[in-house]
Structures are given as structure tokens and as C-alpha cells.
Amino acid sequence: MQGYILDVKKAKNEDCVVSLLTTEKIRILYRFYGARHPIVTTGYKIDFEVENDSVQFMPKLRNITHLGHPWLADLDRMRVWQNLVTLLYRHLKDIDLPGPFYFDLLERYASIWHLQNPKRAAVEAYLELLRHEGRLHLPDDCFACGGGLDDRCSLIRAFLPAHPHCVIAPKFRTEKIREAFEALSTIDLEDDEVEMLWLTMCEGL
Ligand SMILES: [Zn+2]
């Protein structure tokens, strides 16, 4: 079975509890410590087996193989990837069966993660996620007061659009945000705009 490590929590004796996103669901598995075992790290894709032991309270994670990506040794890319995966973990952790969309999203973005600024890729992945969940709101009306937006808008958490005077949040040109949201692309956004979107995303998906 294959999955992405969403989260690793320490348990007793250096054992850990690992949350994995597979195509089917999120699996929470117990990992016994072993000096020669492969390291389990948030964001890694692994092949693994599940051992169901009737005595144990939690199924065990066994026979791990890392499935590498060429950018894993690039610390800056890896850090943004791990941030994205951790945001996804917090977003999904109470959902038993999130469906294949989220696994497929990580698969696609992992395969292109080395090609551009990873924060651009992360913002584009988030736009896809918002649209998939029916939460991507074009900048027409202000989320705070309901009035129509003008040529400038602000985006709060979940990229909800608002008047700049109604919220405390980064400001953007409304048309650029509209184009980015419609195309699910950051190609026409400047690096500083992408950075502001990334920081907004980091408040939680
Ligand atoms: Zn308003």
C-alpha cells in the first residue's frame, strides 16, 4: 500500500503514531522504534504494510520503503512541502474517508514540485482544493458586509474576499485575483503577491 505521511506523533519509548493519507482513507498506525528502521518524516511518500494484531490497540506500520522524489534533498522545497502537508493534515484529520481527491492532489504536485517556486505550486494546489470543496469565492462581494467589491480587495482566511476597509488582511488588485481564481493559476501574480497568499493559507485551509 502507498501513502503520504501526514503527521508523526511521538509515543512511548521512541515509538510513534503515524497518520498516512492513502487513496482510500487516512490510516493511523503504530510504528515501533527500531535503530535500523527507515525514518518516518512528515511529507514523505512510502510503501508500507499494515499488520493487524488482535492484541494491539492500533494496527502496526510495517515494511516501510521510501518512494523518493528528486526534490527531497532541497531543504527549501521540502520545508514548503511539509508545511503544505501539515496544513492538509489539520484540514482532514477528523474526516474518515476524504476521497481520492487529496491523495491525487499530492501525487500531482509532488511530481512537479521541482519545477517552480514551491509556494506558487502550494497556492495553486490550494485553489484546486477550494474549488473541489465548493469554497472558492470569486471576488464579487465582500464577505464581511455583503457589498460589491471595487478594484482592490483583501483576502482573509480560506481566500474569502472582502473590502480592504472591512478586514485586516493583505490587499490585491481584484482583477488579478479573479483571473488567478478562474484559471487556478498564479502565473500573472508577482512573487510578493504569491507570498501574501501563501501566508494567508498558512492560517489554515
Ligand atoms: Zn465590506
Coordinates of C-alpha atoms and ligand atoms in Angstrom, one line a residue:
M1 CA 0.0 0.0 0.0
Q2 CA 1.2 3.5 -0.7
G3 CA 0.6 6.7 1.2
Y4 CA 1.9 10.2 2.2
I5 CA 2.9 10.7 5.8
L6 CA 0.7 13.5 7.1
D7 CA 1.8 13.5 10.7
V8 CA 4.1 11.8 13.1
K9 CA 3.4 11.9 16.8
K10 CA 5.8 10.6 19.4
A11 CA 4.6 7.8 21.6
K12 CA 6.4 6.0 24.5
N13 CA 10.0 4.6 24.1
E14 CA 10.6 6.5 20.8
D15 CA 7.7 4.7 19.1
C16 CA 5.4 6.9 17.1
V17 CA 1.9 7.2 15.8
V18 CA 1.8 7.9 12.1
S19 CA -1.1 9.3 10.1
L20 CA -1.0 8.3 6.4
L21 CA -3.1 9.6 3.5
T22 CA -3.8 6.7 1.1
T23 CA -6.1 6.8 -1.9
E24 CA -8.8 5.3 0.2
K25 CA -8.6 7.0 3.5
I26 CA -6.4 8.3 6.4
R27 CA -4.8 5.4 8.2
I28 CA -3.5 5.9 11.8
L29 CA -0.8 3.3 12.5
Y30 CA 1.6 2.5 15.3
R31 CA 5.3 2.4 14.5
F32 CA 7.7 0.6 16.8
Y33 CA 11.1 2.2 17.2
G34 CA 14.0 0.3 15.5
A35 CA 17.5 1.7 15.1
R36 CA 17.7 0.3 11.6
H37 CA 14.2 1.2 10.5
P38 CA 13.7 3.8 7.8
I39 CA 13.0 7.3 9.3
V40 CA 9.3 8.4 9.1
T41 CA 9.0 12.1 8.3
T42 CA 6.1 14.2 7.5
G43 CA 5.6 14.7 3.8
Y44 CA 7.4 11.5 2.6
K45 CA 5.6 9.1 0.3
I46 CA 6.1 5.5 1.4
D47 CA 5.2 2.0 0.5
F48 CA 4.1 0.0 3.6
E49 CA 2.2 -2.9 5.1
V50 CA -0.4 -2.9 7.8
E51 CA -0.2 -5.5 10.5
N52 CA -3.4 -6.1 12.3
D53 CA -2.7 -7.7 15.7
S54 CA -5.7 -8.5 17.7
V55 CA -3.9 -7.8 21.0
Q56 CA -2.7 -4.3 19.9
F57 CA -4.9 -1.3 20.2
M58 CA -3.8 0.1 16.9
P59 CA -2.7 -1.6 13.7
K60 CA 1.0 -1.5 13.1
L61 CA 3.0 0.1 10.3
R62 CA 5.5 -2.4 8.8
N63 CA 7.9 -2.9 6.0
I64 CA 8.3 0.7 5.0
T65 CA 10.1 1.7 1.8
H66 CA 10.6 5.4 0.9
L67 CA 9.3 6.4 -2.5
G68 CA 11.6 9.3 -3.3
H69 CA 11.1 12.5 -5.2
P70 CA 14.0 14.3 -6.9
W71 CA 13.5 17.4 -4.8
L72 CA 13.6 15.8 -1.4
A73 CA 17.1 16.9 -0.7
D74 CA 16.3 20.5 -1.5
L75 CA 15.6 21.9 2.0
D76 CA 13.6 25.0 1.0
R77 CA 11.3 22.9 -1.3
M78 CA 11.0 20.2 1.4
R79 CA 10.0 22.8 4.1
V80 CA 7.2 24.3 2.0
W81 CA 6.0 20.7 1.1
Q82 CA 6.0 19.7 4.8
N83 CA 4.1 22.9 5.6
L84 CA 1.5 22.1 2.9
V85 CA 1.1 18.5 4.1
T86 CA 0.7 19.6 7.7
L87 CA -2.0 22.1 6.7
L88 CA -3.7 19.3 4.8
Y89 CA -3.4 17.0 7.9
R90 CA -5.1 19.6 10.1
H91 CA -7.8 20.1 7.5
L92 CA -8.5 16.3 7.1
K93 CA -7.8 14.8 10.4
D94 CA -11.4 14.4 11.6
I95 CA -12.6 13.0 8.2
D96 CA -12.6 9.2 7.9
L97 CA -13.0 9.0 4.2
P98 CA -11.8 12.1 2.4
G99 CA -11.9 10.5 -1.0
P100 CA -9.2 10.2 -3.6
F101 CA -9.0 13.9 -4.5
Y102 CA -6.5 14.8 -1.8
F103 CA -4.1 11.9 -2.5
D104 CA -4.2 12.6 -6.2
L105 CA -3.5 16.3 -5.5
L106 CA -0.4 15.4 -3.5
E107 CA 0.6 13.0 -6.3
R108 CA 0.3 15.6 -9.0
Y109 CA 2.1 18.4 -7.1
A110 CA 4.9 16.1 -5.8
S111 CA 5.6 15.2 -9.5
I112 CA 6.0 18.9 -10.4
W113 CA 7.3 20.3 -7.1
H114 CA 10.8 20.9 -8.5
L115 CA 9.6 23.0 -11.5
Q116 CA 8.7 26.3 -9.9
N117 CA 8.7 28.3 -6.7
P118 CA 7.1 25.8 -4.4
K119 CA 4.9 28.5 -2.8
R120 CA 3.3 29.1 -6.2
A121 CA 2.6 25.4 -6.5
A122 CA 1.2 25.3 -3.0
V123 CA -1.2 28.3 -3.7
E124 CA -2.3 26.6 -6.9
A125 CA -2.9 23.3 -5.1
Y126 CA -5.0 25.2 -2.5
L127 CA -7.1 26.9 -5.2
E128 CA -7.8 23.4 -6.6
L129 CA -8.7 22.2 -3.1
L130 CA -11.1 25.2 -2.5
R131 CA -12.8 24.6 -5.8
H132 CA -13.1 20.9 -5.2
E133 CA -14.8 21.7 -1.8
G134 CA -17.0 24.4 -3.3
R135 CA -15.4 27.1 -1.3
L136 CA -13.6 29.1 -3.9
H137 CA -15.3 32.5 -4.0
L138 CA -14.6 34.9 -6.8
P139 CA -14.0 38.5 -5.7
D140 CA -17.5 39.8 -6.4
D141 CA -18.9 40.6 -2.9
C142 CA -17.4 41.4 0.4
F143 CA -17.6 38.5 2.8
A144 CA -17.8 40.9 5.8
C145 CA -20.5 43.4 4.7
G146 CA -22.0 41.9 1.6
G147 CA -21.3 45.0 -0.6
G148 CA -19.8 44.8 -4.1
L149 CA -16.0 44.9 -4.3
D150 CA -14.1 47.6 -6.2
D151 CA -10.8 47.5 -8.0
R152 CA -9.0 46.4 -4.7
C153 CA -9.9 43.6 -2.5
S154 CA -8.5 41.8 0.5
L155 CA -8.4 38.1 1.1
I156 CA -8.9 36.6 4.6
R157 CA -8.5 33.0 5.7
A158 CA -9.8 30.5 3.1
F159 CA -9.2 33.3 0.5
L160 CA -12.5 34.8 1.3
P161 CA -12.7 38.2 -0.5
A162 CA -13.6 41.4 1.4
H163 CA -13.3 45.2 1.2
P164 CA -9.9 46.3 2.3
H165 CA -11.6 48.6 4.9
C166 CA -13.7 45.8 6.3
V167 CA -10.9 43.5 7.3
I168 CA -7.3 43.5 8.3
A169 CA -5.7 41.4 5.5
P170 CA -3.4 41.8 2.5
K171 CA -4.7 43.8 -0.4
F172 CA -4.7 42.8 -4.1
R173 CA -6.0 44.1 -7.4
T174 CA -9.4 42.5 -7.7
E175 CA -9.0 41.6 -11.4
K176 CA -5.7 39.8 -10.8
I177 CA -7.3 37.7 -8.1
R178 CA -10.3 37.0 -10.3
E179 CA -8.0 35.8 -13.1
A180 CA -6.0 33.6 -10.8
F181 CA -9.1 32.1 -9.2
E182 CA -10.7 31.4 -12.5
A183 CA -7.6 29.8 -14.0
L184 CA -6.4 28.2 -10.8
S185 CA -3.0 29.7 -11.7
T186 CA -0.6 32.2 -10.2
I187 CA 1.2 32.9 -13.5
D188 CA 0.2 36.5 -13.6
L189 CA 0.8 37.2 -9.9
E190 CA 4.1 38.7 -8.6
D191 CA 6.3 36.9 -6.1
D192 CA 5.2 39.2 -3.3
E193 CA 1.5 38.6 -4.0
V194 CA 2.2 34.8 -4.0
E195 CA 4.0 35.2 -0.7
M196 CA 0.9 37.0 0.8
L197 CA -1.4 34.3 -0.5
W198 CA 0.9 31.6 1.0
L199 CA 0.9 33.3 4.4
T200 CA -2.9 33.6 4.3
M201 CA -3.0 29.9 3.5
C202 CA -0.8 29.1 6.5
E203 CA -3.5 30.4 8.8
G204 CA -5.3 27.2 8.0
L205 CA -7.0 25.6 4.9
Ligands
ZN1 ZN -17.1 45.1 3.1

